[in-house]
Short mmCIF file of C-alpha atoms in Angstrom, two decimals:
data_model
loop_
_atom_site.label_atom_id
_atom_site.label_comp_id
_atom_site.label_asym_id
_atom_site.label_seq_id
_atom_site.Cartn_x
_atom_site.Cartn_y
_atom_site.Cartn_z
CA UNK A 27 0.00 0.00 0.00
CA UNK A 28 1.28 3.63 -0.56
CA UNK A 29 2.00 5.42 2.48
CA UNK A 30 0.93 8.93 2.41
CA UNK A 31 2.96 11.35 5.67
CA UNK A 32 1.62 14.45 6.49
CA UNK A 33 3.69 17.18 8.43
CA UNK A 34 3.07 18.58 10.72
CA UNK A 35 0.41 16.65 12.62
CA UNK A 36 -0.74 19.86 14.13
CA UNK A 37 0.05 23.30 13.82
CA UNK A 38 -0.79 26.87 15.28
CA UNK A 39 -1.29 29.88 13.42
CA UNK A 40 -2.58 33.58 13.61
CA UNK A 41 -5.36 35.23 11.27
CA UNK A 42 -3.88 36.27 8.10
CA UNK A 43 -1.41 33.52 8.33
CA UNK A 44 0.30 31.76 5.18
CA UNK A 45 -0.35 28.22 6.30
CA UNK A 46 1.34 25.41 4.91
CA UNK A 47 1.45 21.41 5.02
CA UNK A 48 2.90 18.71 3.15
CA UNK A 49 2.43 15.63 1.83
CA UNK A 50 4.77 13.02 1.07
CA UNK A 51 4.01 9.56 -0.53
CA UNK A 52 5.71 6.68 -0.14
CA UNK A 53 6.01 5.85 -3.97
CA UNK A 54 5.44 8.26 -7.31
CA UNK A 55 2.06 8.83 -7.59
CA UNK A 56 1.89 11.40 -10.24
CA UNK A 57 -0.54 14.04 -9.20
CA UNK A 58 -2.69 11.66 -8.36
CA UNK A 59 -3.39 13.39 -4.89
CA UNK A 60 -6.55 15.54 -3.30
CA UNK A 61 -7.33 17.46 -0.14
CA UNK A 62 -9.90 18.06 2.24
CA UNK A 63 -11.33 19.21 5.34
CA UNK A 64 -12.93 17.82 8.04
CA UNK A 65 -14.51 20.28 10.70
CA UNK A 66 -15.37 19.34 13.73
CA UNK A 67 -18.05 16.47 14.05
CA UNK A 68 -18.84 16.74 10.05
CA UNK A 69 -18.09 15.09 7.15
CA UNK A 70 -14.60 15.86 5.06
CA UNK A 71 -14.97 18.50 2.53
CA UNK A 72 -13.23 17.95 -1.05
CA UNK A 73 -10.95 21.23 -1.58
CA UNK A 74 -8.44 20.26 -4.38
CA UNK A 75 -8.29 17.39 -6.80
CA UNK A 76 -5.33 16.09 -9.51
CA UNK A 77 -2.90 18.43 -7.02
CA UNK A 78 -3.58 21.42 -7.44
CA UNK A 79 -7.24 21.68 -9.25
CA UNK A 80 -9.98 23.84 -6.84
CA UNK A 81 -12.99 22.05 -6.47
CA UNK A 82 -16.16 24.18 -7.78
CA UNK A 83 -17.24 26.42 -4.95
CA UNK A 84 -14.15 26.26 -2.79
CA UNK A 85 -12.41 29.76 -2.03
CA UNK A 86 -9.47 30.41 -4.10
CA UNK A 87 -7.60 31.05 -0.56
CA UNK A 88 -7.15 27.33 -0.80
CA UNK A 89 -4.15 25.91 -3.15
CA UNK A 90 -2.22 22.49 -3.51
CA UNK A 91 0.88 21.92 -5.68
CA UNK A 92 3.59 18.94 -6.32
CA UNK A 93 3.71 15.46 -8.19
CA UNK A 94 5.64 12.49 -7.93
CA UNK A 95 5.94 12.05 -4.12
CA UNK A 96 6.26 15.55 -2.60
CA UNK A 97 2.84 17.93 -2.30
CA UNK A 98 2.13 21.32 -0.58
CA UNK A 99 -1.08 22.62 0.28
CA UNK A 100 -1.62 26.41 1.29
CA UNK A 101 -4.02 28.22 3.23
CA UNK A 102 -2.67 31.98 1.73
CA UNK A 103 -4.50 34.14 4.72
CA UNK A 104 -5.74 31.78 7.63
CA UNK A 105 -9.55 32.51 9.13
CA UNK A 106 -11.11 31.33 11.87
CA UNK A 107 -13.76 29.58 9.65
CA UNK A 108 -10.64 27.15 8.22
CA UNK A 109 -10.09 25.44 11.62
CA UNK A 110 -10.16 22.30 10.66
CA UNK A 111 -8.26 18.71 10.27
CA UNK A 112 -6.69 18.85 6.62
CA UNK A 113 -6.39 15.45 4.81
CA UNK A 114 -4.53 14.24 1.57
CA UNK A 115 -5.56 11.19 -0.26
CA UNK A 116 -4.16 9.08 -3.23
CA UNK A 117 -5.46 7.30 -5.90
CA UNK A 118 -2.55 6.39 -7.39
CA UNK A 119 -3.57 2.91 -6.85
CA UNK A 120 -5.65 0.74 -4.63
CA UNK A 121 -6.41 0.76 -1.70
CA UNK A 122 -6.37 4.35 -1.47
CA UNK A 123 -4.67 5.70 1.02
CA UNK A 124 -5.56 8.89 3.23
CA UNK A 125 -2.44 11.05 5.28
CA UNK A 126 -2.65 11.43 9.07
CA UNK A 127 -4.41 14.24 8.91
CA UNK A 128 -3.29 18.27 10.17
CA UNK A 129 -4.96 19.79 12.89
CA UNK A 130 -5.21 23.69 12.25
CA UNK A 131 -5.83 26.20 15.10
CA UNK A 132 -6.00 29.59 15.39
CA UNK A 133 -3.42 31.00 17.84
CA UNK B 5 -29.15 19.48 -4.12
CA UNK B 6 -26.97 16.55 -3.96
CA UNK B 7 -27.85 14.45 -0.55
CA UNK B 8 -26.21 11.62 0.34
CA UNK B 9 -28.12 9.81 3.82
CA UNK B 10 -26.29 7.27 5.57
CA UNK B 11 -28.48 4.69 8.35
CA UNK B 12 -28.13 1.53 10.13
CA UNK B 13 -25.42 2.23 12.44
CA UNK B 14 -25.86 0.75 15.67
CA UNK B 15 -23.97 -1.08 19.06
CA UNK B 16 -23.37 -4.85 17.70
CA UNK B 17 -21.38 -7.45 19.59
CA UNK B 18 -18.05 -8.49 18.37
CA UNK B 19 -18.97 -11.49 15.57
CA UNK B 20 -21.95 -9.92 14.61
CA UNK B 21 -23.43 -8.08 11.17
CA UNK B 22 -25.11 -5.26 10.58
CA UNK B 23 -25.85 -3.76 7.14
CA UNK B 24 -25.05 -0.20 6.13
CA UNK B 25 -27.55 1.93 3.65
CA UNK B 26 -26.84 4.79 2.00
CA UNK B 27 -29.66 6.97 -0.01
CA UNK B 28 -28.53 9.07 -2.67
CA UNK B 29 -30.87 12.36 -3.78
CA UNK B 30 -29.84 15.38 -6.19
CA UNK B 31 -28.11 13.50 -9.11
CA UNK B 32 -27.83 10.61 -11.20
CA UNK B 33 -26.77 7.79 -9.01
CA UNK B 34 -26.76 5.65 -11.72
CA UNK B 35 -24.27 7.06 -13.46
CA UNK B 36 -21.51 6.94 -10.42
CA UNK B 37 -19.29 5.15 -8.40
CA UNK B 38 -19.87 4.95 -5.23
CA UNK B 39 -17.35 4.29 -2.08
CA UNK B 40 -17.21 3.49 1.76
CA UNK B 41 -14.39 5.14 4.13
CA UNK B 42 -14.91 5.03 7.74
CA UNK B 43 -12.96 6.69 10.53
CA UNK B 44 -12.31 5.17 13.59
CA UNK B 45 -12.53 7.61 16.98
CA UNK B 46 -10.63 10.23 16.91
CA UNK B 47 -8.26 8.87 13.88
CA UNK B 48 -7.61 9.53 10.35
CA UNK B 49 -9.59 8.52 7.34
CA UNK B 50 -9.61 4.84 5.93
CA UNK B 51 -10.96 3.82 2.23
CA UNK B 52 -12.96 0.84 2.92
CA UNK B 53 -14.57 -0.13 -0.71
CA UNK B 54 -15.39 0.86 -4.34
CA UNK B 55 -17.93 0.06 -6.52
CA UNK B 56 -19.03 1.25 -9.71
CA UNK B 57 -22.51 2.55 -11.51
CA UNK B 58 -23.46 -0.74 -12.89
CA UNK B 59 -21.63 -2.73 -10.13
CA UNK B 60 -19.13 -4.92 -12.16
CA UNK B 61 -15.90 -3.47 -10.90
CA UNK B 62 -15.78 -3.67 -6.72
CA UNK B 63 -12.60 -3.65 -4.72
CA UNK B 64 -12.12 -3.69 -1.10
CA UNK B 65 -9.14 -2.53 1.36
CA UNK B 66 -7.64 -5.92 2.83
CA UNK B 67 -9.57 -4.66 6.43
CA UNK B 68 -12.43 -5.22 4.53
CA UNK B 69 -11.72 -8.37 2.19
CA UNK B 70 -13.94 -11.67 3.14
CA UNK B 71 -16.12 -9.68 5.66
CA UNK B 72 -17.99 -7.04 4.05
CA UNK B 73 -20.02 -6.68 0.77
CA UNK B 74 -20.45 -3.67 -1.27
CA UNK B 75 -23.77 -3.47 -3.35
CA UNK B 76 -26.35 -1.02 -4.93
CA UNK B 77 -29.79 -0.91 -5.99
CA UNK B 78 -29.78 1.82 -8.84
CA UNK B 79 -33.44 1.94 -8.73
CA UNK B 80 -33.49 2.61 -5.32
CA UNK B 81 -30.87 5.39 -5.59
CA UNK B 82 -29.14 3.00 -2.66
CA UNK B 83 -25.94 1.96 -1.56
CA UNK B 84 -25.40 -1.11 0.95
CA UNK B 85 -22.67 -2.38 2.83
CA UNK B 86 -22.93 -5.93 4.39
CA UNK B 87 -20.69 -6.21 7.70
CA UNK B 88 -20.17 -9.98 8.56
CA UNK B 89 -18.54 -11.05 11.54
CA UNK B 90 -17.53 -7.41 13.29
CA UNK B 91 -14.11 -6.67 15.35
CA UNK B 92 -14.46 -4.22 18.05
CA UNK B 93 -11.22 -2.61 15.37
CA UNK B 94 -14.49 -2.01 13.24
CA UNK B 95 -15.99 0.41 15.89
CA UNK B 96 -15.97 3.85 13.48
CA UNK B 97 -17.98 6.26 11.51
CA UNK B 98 -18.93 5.01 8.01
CA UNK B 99 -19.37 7.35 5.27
CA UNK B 100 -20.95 6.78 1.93
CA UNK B 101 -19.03 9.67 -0.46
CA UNK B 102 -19.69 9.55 -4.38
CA UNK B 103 -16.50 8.77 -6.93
CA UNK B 104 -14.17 6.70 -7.48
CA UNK B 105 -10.98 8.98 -7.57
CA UNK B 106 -11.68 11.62 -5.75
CA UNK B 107 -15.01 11.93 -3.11
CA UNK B 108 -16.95 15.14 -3.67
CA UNK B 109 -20.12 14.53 -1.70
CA UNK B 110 -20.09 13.08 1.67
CA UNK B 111 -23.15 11.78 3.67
CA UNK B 112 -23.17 12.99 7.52
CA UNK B 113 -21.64 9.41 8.27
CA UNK B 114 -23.86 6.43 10.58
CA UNK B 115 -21.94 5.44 13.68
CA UNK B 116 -20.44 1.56 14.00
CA UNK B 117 -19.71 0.31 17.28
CA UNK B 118 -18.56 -3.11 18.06
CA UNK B 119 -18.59 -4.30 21.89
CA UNK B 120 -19.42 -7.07 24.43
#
């Protein structure tokens, strides 16, 4: 299975921040990667697909970037409506694999 | 809009079943694939099986292999998951999410737990 690490586990930033996490997989997997969100007690939210493609709807605040085995996401001016757990996800190949997850707070 | 309505999550005892539904409103179920991912307390996110619109590709994560069943009733607008003889390592939200890629609608998730 491809191994998908996310760093850091948790971080703690002000509003207006430039907040950024990573994603590294354990094999290349293209740009086979998305990200969501997951707020507290709801289901995740799609953000970004294929990398660095916005989902309709979602704020262009949101960004993702990389191939192969290295990814960035960026939050480019943190709000207190973006606290949240922050996921990537392959599909590279089955079974898809998810990251540990980021938990984002607001300092 | 799109809807997706997970039910029949409940307390089971370890070597039991239960069966998962998942109603789909707000677009063409027909014409997607459909997948399970669970989460666990307070863990990460874990693919659990895919299946497609007309149900002749499925796969399943090895967690899942030999214990659960993935199925759909198009006509119903319905997804299903069979869960034969339950771990308390089971014990987790399920969520129904449409795709096969990438998951762009998520139901609110039914609730799994497995104890004595």
């Amino acid at each position: 299975d491809i191994q998908m690490t996310q760093s850091p586990s948790s971080l703690s930033a002000s509003v207006g921040d430039r907040v950024t996490i990573t994603c590294q997989a354990s094999e290349d997997i293209s740009n086979y990667l998305n990200w969501y969100h997951q707020k507290p007690g709801k289901a995740p939210k799609l953000l970004i697909y294929d990398a660095s493609n916005l989902e309709t709807g979602v704020p262009s605040k949101f960004s993702g970037s990389g191939s192969g085995t290295h990814f960035t996401f960026t939050i480019s001016s943190l709000q207190p409506e973006d606290i949240a757990t922050y996921y990537c996800q392959q599909y590279d190949s089955l079974p898809f694999t998810f990251g540990g997850g980021t938990k984002v707070e607001i300092e | 809009q799109v809807q997706l309505v997970e039910s029949g999550g409940d307390l089971v005892k370890p070597g039991g079943s239960l069966r998962l539904s998942c109603a789909a409103s707000g677009f063409t179920f027909s014409d997607y694939y459909m997948t399970w991912i669970r989460q666990a307390p307070g863990e990460g996110l874990e693919w659990l099986s895919v299946i497609s619109s007309s149900s002749n590709i499925i796969y399943y994560a090895d967690s899942a292999k030999g214990r659960f069943t993935i199925s759909r009733d198009n006509a119903k607008n319905s997804l299903y998951l069979q869960m034969n003889s339950l771990r308390a390592e089971d014990t987790a939200v399920y969520y129904c999410a449409s795709g096969k890629d990438y998951f762009n609608y998520w139901g609110q998730g039914t609730l799994v737990t497995v104890s004595s």
